[in-house]
Amino acid sequence: MSDSLASMQSDTGRGREILARMDRLPVVRSHIVWIVLIAFNMMIEYYDNGLNIPLATELPRDPQTGVAPEAVGNVLSIFYAGMIVGAIVGGRLADRYGRRPVLIWGTVLYSCMSLMTAALPYYEYLLVSRFVTGIGVQAVTSVLVTYMAELFPAAKRGRFVAVSTFSFTVTSPILAALSVFILPDNEPGAWRILALIGAVGLVIVPAVRMLMPESPRWLIANGRTDEAERIVERLEVEAVAGGKPLGPVEVADDMPEADLTVRGLLSDRGLLKIVAVVGFGWFGATLGLYLHHNFIVTVLYGMHLAEGADKAAALHSSYVSYLVWSSVYVVTPVLTYILISRFERKIVILLGSLTGAVAILATAFGGISLYNVGAAVGFILSGVVFSAYYAYIPEVVPTRARGLGSGIIFGIGRTGAMVTGILYTALYYPSPKGVFGWGREGAFTVAAATYIVSALVVVAFGPKTSNRSLEEVEAEQVRG
């Protein structure tokens, strides 16, 4: 018994030392390769998310789909319902089997479902294919943000998160450009080409299998310390070979070792508070974002029609505006890098949410010119807020429950996204199609309000994480 206890204590101390060695590393070539793969995966995730923007306009235009304007919200909402399942199931699988297998098979799943969306463009089939696409996309996203927290040195983590926003920056104008050049001048069913492109994830699966390692933190938490040490040793060799000095090893004190299962998570009041607070914040951010962004083109299309433009011109002008908003989105990585490197994550969330809410209100009450300005600014600031959350969420959950805890938080958040399609219909259309008949003014004002309230809750009750190792954050939660 004493030998077993001594062995456990030895493994615990060794695991702490390995993680400390990881956090003191300079940036090496492997880090660059990993962030490129992560960013490319996030591009595809964002593409499938962003696809809802043209779908909101195009599905009702395509008679083959059988989707009425007031029913399009169902197709959009079912995608986010799938994301809720993917967040919870994917997180649990990532904790049990590892981050890497979930990343690989989740990518295969959503890519195949993108093919189904393009091949079977009928209302009932769309509900199935978009639901399962959402499962795969969110399972992968949960793993990607966990990877960002677990693979990179603590002092550099925020910068790698900022680099990952390159995926959002590139994908948004690509999708908008495809919409401009494919949709207005072709038959209404041309949107299926956009869905087909979402299957590109199948191309990068081999690269992930060859180049992405399992998370050393997950390996240590699951008793595979030797494998974790080999990964860290390889990184250290890279650093030395590149002439980059290794910093001192600073082992975190009071590193929690308890295996946090679902039951353990539910019985841990401190962790439950974190999940509730950050989950509420993510809920408000996703509800506000998708209640605004998913319908921003179709609302502008209606505004052009109301001013007397013919349908072809109105559609073309709306998608060109979408391309402009997405193009100015290139400011997002620069702004995110500056803010997330200098300020606490939750402060960045607050600043981005407050200013983003102002931009949303401009689209709620302004004419077409102010609408375009507000939409462009809103695109930039939503990117900042989401990047900050992607860094913050995995940082506040202990290693052994990180996949599960992050998955629950993302699941709570995606509930906000799920209700946006139904909520928009209720707010925008009068009875019998909807409920309130408030138009864009009411729908977008609700979006702005959720941004503000959710950010205030996170700032008031969320923990600080910037420039701290994950073990330090975890130890403080246990002591608290």
C-alpha angles and dihedrals in degrees: 000000000000091000090051092049091048090050092051091049090048092051090047092052091045091050091052091051093050092051091048090051088051093052093050094055122116118228110282136180094270091057089055093049091049095049090049090054091045092049092048091050090049089051090061092045090052091046091057089046093047091048088079089071096066091032090061088061102032105045094064089046093055109077090196092069096056090218115145119207092253091048098052089086089067092060091048094046095049089059090058091044086060090049090057090055091045092050095054100035094039092049092050092048090048090055093048104037103020138266096270101059092049091050092052100044094038089057091050091050099052093041091056090048090053087057089051092051090055095043099046108036097173125121098247094044091045089057090055099042095045091046093054091041087058091052092054096041095052094042087057094043092053090053093046095055089045089052090052090055096044106037104049132068115265096240092050099039096096091052092052089051089053090051090052089060085072084082092060092043094054099038098052097058091039091056091043092049091049088050092051096048099038110032112046098048099041138065116290091257092065089100087082088075089061090051091050091056089060088074092070089103088084088069096060099044093090091052091051091050092052103038111026116082126205113267109273089214091056091046092053092046089054098048097259095120096146092059091049091050092051090055093049092045090054090052091049091051089051091051094049092045089052092052093248115142121233115233125226119288110248110186114207116241124234095013106185114240103179115121103241109212125176089272091048091050092051092049094048106091094191093052092044089055091052092049092047096047098043092038090055090049093050090046091056094044094051094043091050094044099048096038085060107030101042092058100032095101097042091049091051089048088056091048091054091049090050089055091055103263117146117247097257094049092043092051093047093047092049094052092045088054088049089054092051093050090049093047095055085053086086086086090068100081092048093048092044092049092052095046101039092047093051107032138049112268095244092050089055088050091053096046093046093046096049095048091040090055090055090053091050091052088054089060090046097057108015132094122249095284095050089041090059093048093048092048092051093049090044091055091054096047095044087057091054092049095048093046090053091050092048088057095040104047100062091040094064098051122077117251097250092052098031097108092043096040094046089045092054091048092049089046091054089048094049088055084069090052092045095059095048096086093051092038093051091052090049094048100039105041127057121229133319093028093036137354117244106025093212095145122207092323094064097037095050094042089057088050092053093047094053090052092056100042095047094049092050091054092052093048092049099046110014122103126248116251110161117125092359129115117248089244092056091051090047094048091052091052091051092048090046 
